[in-house]
């Protein structure tokens, strides 16, 4: 019998012995997958008969089931990787088992390979069977497209990578620790420590690679190639290839570390930790500091970090640190009475934590102050959380025309996937022109120079855990800027800019740019091709004057879209729409609130003309009444003709319809801001179209009138 | 042939094995005896390739044993705490060993397990301690190893079974040239079967000799001297390991051959003397007493 035969026989026996583990996982996986499919389909049962959604619902359901980033598959893969790694090498905790297995005529190297690869291959087969069953179900039902198939294969590979990564991490934990408890603690440690590491690594990255070190670009680029900054971005994406590659590379590296640890781990280490005693102080200190930081950060979610909330930060920091220290001492000493040992170590941990927090508070590392040079920036994105973030966005990219359909109504647009404003802007609104980048940098500088009143209370926290919400009690502008540097690195900072800061010069550049228009003006509440069945043209009386149907609908919408995107911001001022469009689906549903056609929408007007609908170029809409509303309390002033003729004309000249820049009213909003509704002689307002006046351009008379209130 | 060359093994600051040198010949039974904590099990685990010596070498048939599949195929190690896979029957244990070791003798397994009255379909975790010992010995010998390493194997076996195991070992030696290496505290058991004995104490080896030869070179003498001069003369020129006195009767443990000691005794004018052979246990006590492992030191 050759050594290879002995090994194969050993593997067979090993698989048999662990068959309970494999079978139990398989049963859970098989039961969970169909359950998820059924539950997901049940959620959309009311929409299953709508043909246009059918394909998309299936796609989304498939995504939920198979998508590895957030789906159940990756969770199960991670659980399997952890549990199997623990169970497979569990024998190292028992001397008698070690004596038996290590006295067999199989070398450690072969034993390690056999154990790791056997588990991996069995997992691969089991999960492949599970994936295949779902895919076959979809295929039989006619929903499986080549794209779906590729997607599911990719998801399967991500699941395998997740399993492998967790498996080797667990094996390393088993090798380094002497007890199951310590093994579990080590795994928890690896996960929970990721967050503070990310914070500190980011801060240190700013210090060492950008702020203080005057390195030549070539050196920085070399460093950037070594440091996987993109992994942070990848972690926020679903099942991205980048994340997969990082996972695989990391897994391979950890595999060799685990293998080395296994081979080097002496048999007499059975049940004894390798790291336990020699580095217990270091390990427990790191864990204590980590717990202290988590306590401090946790306070940010529990309390407003004003003066008293700030005190809670320190209290929770101390509490978390104390609990962690006591628990760790008990575990290390394996004695409940040892919880107060090593008081000196505890004091040092607290001191280090305080230094870290104060370092963040006073921006010692220069992290918050850092702004890249314009020439180093390849492109930048800017997201004003309140301007762009007041809506829940759901996105779908049309593969035919690459349009991003955006909606904030998730009930109706169930086939859309959620994207944050930041994600949307990052993908679709990249400012590359020099003046645009300089404007963004100028906004950042103003953000540093003019922090909102409450910024100090957040100051000890780095940007990533700051509250992104809008506080009605405080007026500030939360702006998140991402710089993508020529080196490939990304720098993301957020600023709470005091509302009194004049950002108009910079924002005018941004909002007037083609980049903004391309990204935002197509992101209107449009519908997918073919969904709109007819469009009514409504005049100033709110009466339907014409109806467009059939093929012309798409042509009209395309023309309208083109006009919207090429319509210069400056022309908005002082111009009023001629008519507006109202669209209907084939089941009669009113699809749009109404889109206004302005005199310079030449393509739209041309299209309507081709349909036999001629829109008069005369100004038929006379504004007879303007109602001015305060944003805060909603109370209004009515301006009527002829008494307010002069003021009304002045307002009409400088007002901007807010529908054109959805965020305009927030962008221009100030503490005494207002919006207006215009009414014509038929007493018909323009429904959702309100008008705003940019700050600094408000007619004096109107300002005085508002001031009286 | 096993050659142990200056092997050292430390566990943290504990010196478990300290520079042991020994040769173990094939075809004989080697007994490894020693005081508590002398390093017997550690040495056995190193011989089995479980532990790696910190320094020195363990050479088996010209090759290092650690991480050497070819050498380890020649060795079966029966630990003092045997491990059986959970829920395995005796027959499943056999299948496990049969899959690993060349020429595993399934027929012999069936024969032996039948003779020892064990049910091969029964789960091992329902076996008594002694039955598990029996099973582990059967599993080991059926692999026909060249070297069978047994750590405290006779513990837990009843007297009949102990004799049966000894006979089994002898039969295996005759038929398959197996070399049992047995670590035990039960010196009486070893005395019956061992041909060579190594005595360990505090990680070092006190001696490694042929048992018969050793017995021929250590003797107990009980004698009554006529006068003190005669006693002084005797003690001065004799390699005495230990002495005890009861009234006028002196009892000595003396190194040396029987003829040599008898000649010496004949030279001294004494009332009575008797020359007695020593058991292995008495040799153990005498040898360890010389290096300070004396019951008086422990009790007092």
Short mmCIF file of C-alpha atoms in Angstrom, two decimals, chain A residues 103, chain B residues 1-5 7 22-26 43-51 53 57-77 145-149 179 181:
data_model
loop_
_atom_site.label_atom_id
_atom_site.label_comp_id
_atom_site.label_asym_id
_atom_site.label_seq_id
_atom_site.Cartn_x
_atom_site.Cartn_y
_atom_site.Cartn_z
CA UNK A 103 1.43 8.77 14.74
CA UNK B 1 17.30 -1.10 15.00
CA UNK B 2 16.35 2.06 16.85
CA UNK B 3 19.11 4.48 17.72
CA UNK B 4 18.38 7.24 20.16
CA UNK B 5 21.19 9.79 19.94
CA UNK B 7 17.72 13.29 22.39
CA UNK B 22 20.09 4.23 23.73
CA UNK B 23 20.00 1.48 21.16
CA UNK B 24 17.04 -0.85 20.84
CA UNK B 25 17.71 -4.03 18.96
CA UNK B 26 15.20 -5.80 16.77
CA UNK B 43 10.27 9.30 24.65
CA UNK B 44 7.61 6.92 23.34
CA UNK B 45 5.83 9.76 21.54
CA UNK B 46 9.10 10.81 19.99
CA UNK B 47 9.75 7.22 18.92
CA UNK B 48 6.30 7.20 17.31
CA UNK B 49 7.03 10.42 15.42
CA UNK B 50 4.34 12.34 17.26
CA UNK B 51 6.78 14.70 18.95
CA UNK B 53 12.98 16.21 19.51
CA UNK B 57 18.07 12.22 16.64
CA UNK B 58 15.86 9.20 16.67
CA UNK B 59 16.95 6.94 13.86
CA UNK B 60 14.87 3.92 13.00
CA UNK B 61 16.36 1.54 10.46
CA UNK B 62 18.70 4.27 9.34
CA UNK B 63 16.05 6.97 8.88
CA UNK B 64 14.71 9.78 11.01
CA UNK B 65 11.21 8.99 12.19
CA UNK B 66 9.65 12.46 12.42
CA UNK B 67 7.40 13.19 9.43
CA UNK B 68 8.68 10.09 7.66
CA UNK B 69 5.84 8.07 6.25
CA UNK B 70 7.98 5.08 5.31
CA UNK B 71 9.36 4.69 8.81
CA UNK B 72 6.06 5.35 10.52
CA UNK B 73 4.46 2.57 8.51
CA UNK B 74 6.68 0.22 10.49
CA UNK B 75 5.45 1.58 13.80
CA UNK B 76 2.24 1.29 15.77
CA UNK B 77 1.90 3.47 18.82
CA UNK B 145 4.38 -3.51 12.70
CA UNK B 146 8.08 -3.92 12.99
CA UNK B 147 7.98 -1.88 16.17
CA UNK B 148 5.03 -1.87 18.56
CA UNK B 149 5.18 0.99 21.01
CA UNK B 179 9.85 -5.64 18.41
CA UNK B 181 8.77 -1.55 23.23
#
